[in-house]
CSV table of C-alpha atoms in Angstrom, one decimal:
chain,number,residue,atom,x,y,z
A,1,MET,CA,35.9,65.4,-48.7
A,2,ILE,CA,33.3,64.5,-46.8
A,3,GLU,CA,31.1,61.2,-48.4
A,4,ILE,CA,26.6,62.2,-48.8
A,5,GLN,CA,24.3,59.0,-50.7
A,6,LEU,CA,23.6,60.8,-53.8
A,7,ASN,CA,20.2,59.0,-56.1
A,8,GLY,CA,20.5,56.5,-53.5
A,9,GLU,CA,24.5,56.1,-54.4
A,10,PRO,CA,28.0,56.7,-51.7
A,11,LYS,CA,29.7,58.9,-53.3
A,12,GLN,CA,32.4,61.4,-51.9
A,13,VAL,CA,32.7,65.1,-52.4
A,14,ALA,CA,34.7,68.5,-52.1
A,15,SER,CA,33.4,69.7,-48.3
A,16,GLY,CA,32.6,72.9,-49.2
A,17,SER,CA,30.5,72.4,-52.3
A,18,THR,CA,27.7,74.0,-53.9
A,19,ILE,CA,24.2,72.0,-55.3
A,20,ALA,CA,25.6,74.0,-58.2
A,21,ASP,CA,28.8,72.7,-57.9
A,22,LEU,CA,26.9,69.0,-57.8
A,23,VAL,CA,24.5,69.7,-60.3
A,24,GLU,CA,27.8,70.9,-62.7
A,25,ALA,CA,30.3,68.6,-62.0
A,26,GLU,CA,27.4,65.5,-62.7
A,27,GLY,CA,27.3,67.0,-66.3
A,28,LEU,CA,23.8,68.6,-65.4
A,29,GLY,CA,24.0,71.9,-64.9
A,30,ASN,CA,22.8,72.4,-68.8
A,31,ARG,CA,20.0,70.6,-68.1
A,32,ARG,CA,16.9,70.4,-66.6
A,33,VAL,CA,16.6,68.4,-63.2
A,34,ALA,CA,15.0,69.3,-59.4
A,35,VAL,CA,17.0,68.6,-55.9
A,36,GLU,CA,16.5,67.9,-53.2
A,37,VAL,CA,19.2,67.3,-50.2
A,38,ASN,CA,17.0,64.9,-47.3
A,39,LEU,CA,13.6,65.2,-48.3
A,40,GLU,CA,13.7,68.8,-48.4
A,41,ILE,CA,13.1,70.7,-52.4
A,42,VAL,CA,16.3,73.3,-53.2
A,43,PRO,CA,14.7,75.0,-55.3
A,44,ARG,CA,17.1,76.1,-58.5
A,45,SER,CA,17.4,80.3,-57.7
A,46,HIS,CA,19.5,78.8,-54.2
A,47,TYR,CA,22.3,75.5,-56.3
A,48,ASP,CA,25.4,78.3,-55.6
A,49,GLN,CA,24.6,78.9,-51.7
A,50,HIS,CA,23.4,75.1,-50.1
A,51,LEU,CA,25.6,74.1,-48.7
A,52,ILE,CA,26.1,70.4,-48.7
A,53,ALA,CA,27.2,68.3,-45.4
A,54,SER,CA,28.6,65.1,-44.6
A,55,GLY,CA,25.7,62.9,-44.6
A,56,ASP,CA,23.1,64.5,-47.4
A,57,ARG,CA,20.7,62.1,-48.9
A,58,ILE,CA,20.6,64.6,-52.4
A,59,GLU,CA,18.5,63.0,-55.4
A,60,ILE,CA,18.8,65.2,-58.6
A,61,VAL,CA,15.9,63.9,-61.0
A,62,HIS,CA,14.1,64.6,-64.7
A,63,ALA,CA,11.9,64.1,-66.6
A,64,ILE,CA,11.4,60.8,-68.8
A,65,GLY,CA,8.4,59.2,-70.7
A,66,GLY,CA,5.7,57.8,-68.8
A,67,GLY,CA,2.0,57.6,-69.3
A,68,GLN,CA,0.5,55.4,-66.1
A,69,GLU,CA,3.0,53.3,-64.1
A,70,THR,CA,6.4,52.9,-65.8
A,71,ALA,CA,8.7,52.8,-63.0
B,1,MET,CA,-0.4,73.1,-78.5
B,2,SER,CA,-2.4,75.0,-80.9
B,3,GLN,CA,-4.3,72.9,-83.3
B,4,GLU,CA,-3.4,74.9,-86.1
B,5,ASN,CA,-3.1,71.3,-88.3
B,6,SER,CA,-6.3,70.4,-87.4
B,7,THR,CA,-8.1,68.9,-89.8
B,8,THR,CA,-10.7,68.6,-88.2
B,9,PRO,CA,-12.8,71.8,-86.9
B,10,LEU,CA,-14.5,70.9,-82.8
B,11,THR,CA,-17.9,70.9,-83.2
B,12,PRO,CA,-19.8,73.2,-83.5
B,13,GLU,CA,-22.0,71.1,-81.1
B,14,ASP,CA,-19.6,71.3,-78.6
B,15,LYS,CA,-17.5,73.2,-75.6
B,16,PRO,CA,-14.4,72.3,-75.2
B,17,LEU,CA,-13.0,70.5,-72.3
B,18,VAL,CA,-12.1,72.8,-69.8
B,19,ILE,CA,-9.7,71.2,-66.6
B,20,ALA,CA,-8.4,73.4,-63.7
B,21,GLY,CA,-9.4,76.7,-66.6
B,22,LYS,CA,-7.7,75.7,-68.9
B,23,THR,CA,-9.3,75.6,-72.2
B,24,TYR,CA,-8.1,72.3,-74.7
B,25,ARG,CA,-9.0,71.7,-77.9
B,26,SER,CA,-8.1,68.0,-78.1
B,27,ARG,CA,-10.2,65.1,-75.5
B,28,LEU,CA,-7.3,62.2,-76.0
B,29,LEU,CA,-4.3,63.0,-73.3
B,30,VAL,CA,-1.0,60.8,-74.2
B,31,GLY,CA,1.5,59.2,-71.9
B,32,THR,CA,4.7,58.8,-73.2
B,33,GLY,CA,6.3,56.1,-71.9
B,34,LYS,CA,7.7,53.3,-73.8
B,35,TYR,CA,8.1,54.0,-76.7
B,36,LYS,CA,11.1,53.4,-78.9
B,37,ASP,CA,13.3,56.6,-78.9
B,38,LEU,CA,12.1,60.6,-78.7
B,39,ASP,CA,11.2,60.5,-82.3
B,40,GLU,CA,9.0,58.3,-82.3
B,41,THR,CA,7.6,59.8,-79.6
B,42,ARG,CA,7.8,63.3,-80.7
B,43,LEU,CA,5.5,61.3,-84.0
B,44,ALA,CA,3.1,58.9,-82.0
B,45,THR,CA,2.4,62.6,-80.1
B,46,GLU,CA,2.0,65.5,-82.7
B,47,ALA,CA,0.1,62.7,-85.1
B,48,SER,CA,-2.4,62.4,-81.6
B,49,ARG,CA,-2.7,66.0,-81.5
B,50,ALA,CA,-3.2,66.0,-77.4
B,51,GLU,CA,-2.2,68.8,-76.0
B,52,ILE,CA,-2.0,67.8,-72.1
B,53,VAL,CA,0.8,65.1,-72.4
B,54,THR,CA,1.7,63.7,-69.0
B,55,VAL,CA,6.3,62.6,-68.7
B,56,ALA,CA,7.0,61.0,-65.7
B,57,ILE,CA,10.0,61.4,-62.0
B,58,ARG,CA,12.5,60.1,-61.9
B,59,ARG,CA,16.2,59.7,-60.7
B,60,SER,CA,18.7,61.4,-63.8
B,61,ASN,CA,21.5,59.3,-64.4
B,62,ILE,CA,24.9,59.6,-62.9
B,63,GLY,CA,28.4,59.5,-64.1
B,64,GLN,CA,26.5,58.7,-67.4
B,65,ASN,CA,25.6,59.7,-71.1
B,66,PRO,CA,25.5,63.6,-69.0
B,67,GLY,CA,24.4,64.3,-74.1
B,68,GLU,CA,21.5,61.8,-74.1
B,69,PRO,CA,18.5,63.1,-75.2
B,70,ASN,CA,15.8,65.6,-73.1
B,71,LEU,CA,12.7,64.8,-73.1
B,72,LEU,CA,11.6,67.5,-72.7
B,73,ASP,CA,13.4,69.1,-76.0
B,74,THR,CA,11.5,66.5,-77.3
B,75,ILE,CA,8.1,67.9,-75.5
B,76,PRO,CA,8.8,71.4,-75.0
B,77,PRO,CA,6.5,72.6,-72.1
B,78,ASP,CA,5.6,75.8,-74.2
B,79,ARG,CA,3.8,73.6,-76.1
B,80,TYR,CA,1.9,71.1,-74.2
B,81,THR,CA,0.9,70.2,-71.4
B,82,LEU,CA,2.9,68.5,-69.9
B,83,LEU,CA,0.8,66.5,-66.8
B,84,PRO,CA,4.3,64.8,-64.1
B,85,ASN,CA,2.9,61.6,-63.2
B,86,THR,CA,3.2,60.2,-59.6
B,87,ALA,CA,3.0,56.9,-61.8
B,88,GLY,CA,5.6,54.0,-59.3
B,89,CYS,CA,4.0,55.6,-55.6
B,90,TYR,CA,2.8,52.9,-52.9
B,91,THR,CA,2.5,55.4,-50.7
B,92,ALA,CA,0.8,59.0,-50.0
B,93,GLU,CA,4.7,60.5,-49.2
B,94,ASP,CA,6.0,59.2,-52.1
B,95,ALA,CA,3.2,60.4,-54.0
B,96,VAL,CA,3.3,64.2,-52.8
B,97,ARG,CA,7.2,64.3,-52.5
B,98,THR,CA,7.0,63.3,-56.1
B,99,CYS,CA,5.0,66.1,-56.9
B,100,ARG,CA,7.4,68.6,-55.0
B,101,LEU,CA,10.3,67.6,-56.9
B,102,ALA,CA,7.5,68.0,-61.2
B,103,ARG,CA,6.7,71.5,-59.8
B,104,GLU,CA,10.0,72.6,-59.4
B,105,LEU,CA,11.8,70.8,-62.2
B,106,LEU,CA,8.8,72.5,-64.1
B,107,ASP,CA,9.7,75.9,-62.7
B,108,GLY,CA,5.9,75.9,-60.1
B,109,HIS,CA,4.2,73.6,-63.0
B,110,ASP,CA,1.2,73.2,-60.1
B,111,LEU,CA,-1.6,69.9,-62.7
B,112,VAL,CA,-0.1,67.1,-61.6
B,113,LYS,CA,-1.7,63.4,-63.0
B,114,LEU,CA,-1.8,61.4,-58.8
B,115,GLU,CA,-1.7,57.4,-58.3
B,116,VAL,CA,-1.6,56.2,-55.6
B,117,LEU,CA,-0.9,52.2,-56.7
B,118,ALA,CA,-1.4,49.6,-54.9
B,119,ASP,CA,-0.1,46.2,-55.3
B,120,ASP,CA,2.2,45.1,-59.0
B,121,LYS,CA,-0.3,42.7,-60.3
B,122,THR,CA,-3.4,44.5,-61.2
B,123,LEU,CA,-1.7,48.2,-60.7
B,124,PHE,CA,-4.7,49.6,-58.9
B,125,PRO,CA,-5.0,52.7,-57.0
B,126,ASP,CA,-4.7,52.1,-53.3
B,127,LEU,CA,-7.6,54.5,-52.4
B,128,VAL,CA,-6.9,55.4,-48.9
B,129,GLN,CA,-3.4,55.7,-50.5
B,130,THR,CA,-4.2,57.9,-52.6
B,131,TYR,CA,-6.5,60.5,-50.1
B,132,ALA,CA,-4.4,61.0,-47.8
B,133,ALA,CA,-2.3,62.2,-50.8
B,134,VAL,CA,-5.4,64.3,-52.3
B,135,GLU,CA,-5.7,66.1,-49.5
B,136,GLN,CA,-2.0,67.1,-48.5
B,137,LEU,CA,-1.4,68.0,-53.3
B,138,ILE,CA,-4.6,69.8,-52.9
B,139,ASN,CA,-3.4,72.1,-49.6
B,140,ASP,CA,0.6,72.7,-51.3
B,141,GLY,CA,-1.7,73.8,-53.8
B,142,PHE,CA,-1.2,71.5,-56.6
B,143,LYS,CA,-4.1,71.1,-59.2
B,144,VAL,CA,-5.0,67.7,-59.2
B,145,MET,CA,-6.5,65.0,-61.2
B,146,VAL,CA,-6.2,61.7,-59.9
B,147,TYR,CA,-6.6,58.6,-61.0
B,148,THR,CA,-9.1,55.6,-59.7
B,149,ASN,CA,-11.3,52.7,-60.2
B,150,ASP,CA,-14.0,52.3,-62.0
B,151,ASP,CA,-16.1,53.5,-58.5
B,152,PRO,CA,-18.8,55.6,-59.1
B,153,ILE,CA,-18.8,56.3,-54.7
B,154,ALA,CA,-14.7,56.3,-54.6
B,155,ALA,CA,-15.0,59.3,-57.5
B,156,LYS,CA,-17.5,61.5,-56.4
B,157,ARG,CA,-15.4,62.0,-53.6
B,158,LEU,CA,-12.1,63.0,-54.8
B,159,GLU,CA,-14.3,65.1,-56.4
B,160,LEU,CA,-15.6,66.8,-53.5
B,161,MET,CA,-12.9,66.6,-51.7
B,162,GLY,CA,-11.9,68.9,-54.5
B,163,CYS,CA,-9.1,66.9,-58.1
B,164,VAL,CA,-10.3,68.5,-61.0
B,165,ALA,CA,-10.0,66.0,-63.5
B,166,VAL,CA,-10.9,62.7,-61.8
B,167,MET,CA,-9.4,59.2,-64.0
B,168,PRO,CA,-11.2,55.9,-63.7
B,169,LEU,CA,-9.5,53.3,-64.8
B,170,ALA,CA,-12.0,51.3,-67.4
B,171,ALA,CA,-9.3,48.6,-67.4
B,172,PRO,CA,-5.6,47.4,-66.0
B,173,ILE,CA,-2.6,49.6,-67.1
B,174,GLY,CA,-1.3,48.7,-69.9
B,175,SER,CA,-4.1,45.6,-70.1
B,176,GLY,CA,-5.6,46.6,-73.5
B,177,LEU,CA,-8.7,45.7,-73.1
B,178,GLY,CA,-11.3,47.7,-73.3
B,179,ILE,CA,-13.8,49.4,-71.2
B,180,ARG,CA,-14.3,46.6,-68.5
B,181,ASN,CA,-17.5,48.4,-67.2
B,182,PRO,CA,-18.9,50.8,-69.0
B,183,TYR,CA,-22.4,51.3,-66.0
B,184,ASN,CA,-19.8,51.7,-63.9
B,185,ILE,CA,-18.2,55.0,-65.7
B,186,ARG,CA,-21.5,55.6,-67.3
B,187,THR,CA,-22.0,56.9,-64.0
B,188,ILE,CA,-19.5,57.9,-62.9
B,189,VAL,CA,-19.9,60.1,-65.0
B,190,GLU,CA,-23.4,61.0,-65.2
B,191,ASN,CA,-23.0,62.2,-60.8
B,192,ALA,CA,-20.1,64.6,-61.9
B,193,GLU,CA,-19.3,67.7,-62.3
B,194,VAL,CA,-15.2,67.9,-62.6
B,195,PRO,CA,-14.2,66.3,-66.0
B,196,ILE,CA,-13.9,62.6,-66.7
B,197,ILE,CA,-10.9,60.7,-68.8
B,198,VAL,CA,-10.9,57.2,-69.1
B,199,ASP,CA,-7.8,56.7,-67.4
B,200,ALA,CA,-5.4,53.5,-68.6
B,201,GLY,CA,-7.1,50.1,-69.8
B,202,VAL,CA,-8.1,50.9,-73.2
B,203,GLY,CA,-6.6,48.8,-76.5
B,204,THR,CA,-8.0,49.6,-79.6
B,205,ALA,CA,-9.7,52.8,-81.5
B,206,SER,CA,-13.2,51.4,-81.0
B,207,ASP,CA,-12.3,51.3,-76.5
B,208,ALA,CA,-11.6,54.9,-76.8
B,209,ALA,CA,-14.5,55.8,-79.4
B,210,VAL,CA,-16.5,53.6,-76.4
B,211,ALA,CA,-16.1,55.3,-73.9
B,212,MET,CA,-16.7,58.5,-75.3
B,213,GLU,CA,-19.9,57.9,-76.4
B,214,LEU,CA,-20.0,56.2,-73.2
B,215,GLY,CA,-19.6,60.5,-72.3
B,216,CYS,CA,-16.5,60.6,-71.3
B,217,ASP,CA,-14.3,63.6,-71.4
B,218,GLY,CA,-12.1,62.9,-72.8
B,219,VAL,CA,-9.3,59.5,-72.8
B,220,LEU,CA,-5.3,59.0,-71.2
B,221,MET,CA,-4.1,57.0,-72.4
B,222,ASN,CA,-0.3,55.6,-73.2
B,223,THR,CA,0.9,51.9,-74.1
B,224,ALA,CA,-2.4,51.3,-76.5
B,225,ILE,CA,-0.1,53.5,-78.7
B,226,ALA,CA,3.1,53.1,-77.9
B,227,GLY,CA,2.5,49.1,-78.1
B,228,ALA,CA,1.0,49.1,-81.8
B,229,GLN,CA,3.3,47.9,-84.3
B,230,LYS,CA,2.5,52.0,-85.7
B,231,PRO,CA,2.2,54.1,-83.2
B,232,THR,CA,2.6,57.2,-85.1
B,233,LEU,CA,-0.6,55.0,-86.8
B,234,MET,CA,-2.2,54.4,-84.5
B,235,ALA,CA,-2.7,58.2,-82.5
B,236,SER,CA,-3.7,59.0,-85.4
B,237,ALA,CA,-6.6,56.2,-85.1
B,238,MET,CA,-6.8,56.9,-81.9
B,239,ALA,CA,-7.3,61.0,-81.7
B,240,LYS,CA,-10.0,60.1,-84.7
B,241,ALA,CA,-12.3,57.5,-82.8
B,242,ILE,CA,-12.6,60.2,-79.9
B,243,GLU,CA,-13.4,62.6,-81.7
B,244,ALA,CA,-16.6,60.3,-83.8
B,245,GLY,CA,-17.1,59.0,-80.2
B,246,ARG,CA,-17.2,62.8,-78.5
B,247,GLU,CA,-19.8,62.9,-81.4
B,248,ALA,CA,-21.8,60.4,-81.2
B,249,TYR,CA,-22.7,61.4,-78.0
B,250,LEU,CA,-23.6,64.8,-78.6
B,251,ALA,CA,-25.5,63.0,-81.7
B,252,GLY,CA,-27.5,60.9,-79.7
B,253,ARG,CA,-27.8,57.1,-80.3
B,254,MET,CA,-30.4,55.4,-81.5
B,255,PRO,CA,-32.6,52.9,-79.0
B,256,ARG,CA,-31.7,49.6,-79.0
B,257,ARG,CA,-34.1,47.1,-80.7
B,258,ARG,CA,-34.6,43.1,-80.2
B,259,PHE,CA,-36.1,43.3,-83.1
B,260,ALA,CA,-36.4,44.5,-87.3
B,261,ASN,CA,-37.7,47.7,-87.5
B,262,ALA,CA,-37.9,49.3,-92.2
B,263,SER,CA,-35.8,52.1,-93.2
B,264,SER,CA,-38.1,52.2,-96.4
B,265,PRO,CA,-41.9,52.8,-95.6
B,266,LEU,CA,-44.2,49.9,-95.9
B,267,ASP,CA,-46.5,52.4,-98.2
B,268,GLY,CA,-46.8,52.1,-101.5
B,269,LEU,CA,-45.4,48.7,-102.0
B,270,PHE,CA,-46.4,47.4,-105.7
B,271,PHE,CA,-47.1,44.1,-104.4
């Protein structure tokens, strides 16, 4: 297992996991999301090739209701 | 969104709103925040007849409710022009990052609403950070609709930097105080060669009409609709106010006079 930061929280994933594995494991496989690893966007077409490395800071985001400032 | 179900035809004298080369019939842009649920979001958005709808980008919930309904099922990107915003960003860096994630999320859609805030009490924009973000985003191929102060100098500068629309606040975000400085808004409109859209501060339908009577090309609002007692009814009211205000602007209002001026003729009085 390797340790990563996923959306700001520590998380263990199996070594050799890809972004596609992570997105699927989080139940987000059929949802419209965008993924950033260490501040770089990972295009959807690369999810199944992009290997997760120990210490990666990964963000998975989606669209929610918002207009002006809604934080 | 097409407007087949719209009851009001485009005023013949008017030109449609064009933003970044795309034509819109509706001059009302709406946000999707602060609604009680997605059903209310959908009903109010439909009643507003808006074609451009803003959305926020946030972390997906990890480990909870993977089956929860999705905003993009309610506001489908093939029906609306989605306008991802950078609400909650206080630096150019965070705003640019948010826009890049939004572009990936929306399959390369590059129209964004930039707002870089300065402080959480006023939610006024930080213009130094805003200018920096505009420059980076335009270099990166984004089409930027930018939130700014009701400052004619800043508005013109943002236009000259290449923003596709400039969106001055009318009053602080979420305040519902209406158009606090109509003279500045008017000056911004007169100086502009890109659409000027009042973004923030509208509280009720008359505020939206005032913005349009000043010559603005559109109004973007969220809380004025979502925060009404009956959001769907207010959305409908706003759609009408925007159209009424636009027509009044095109019609050209009568001059103001200090004293009365009879509208019935004085000739032919029989006493």
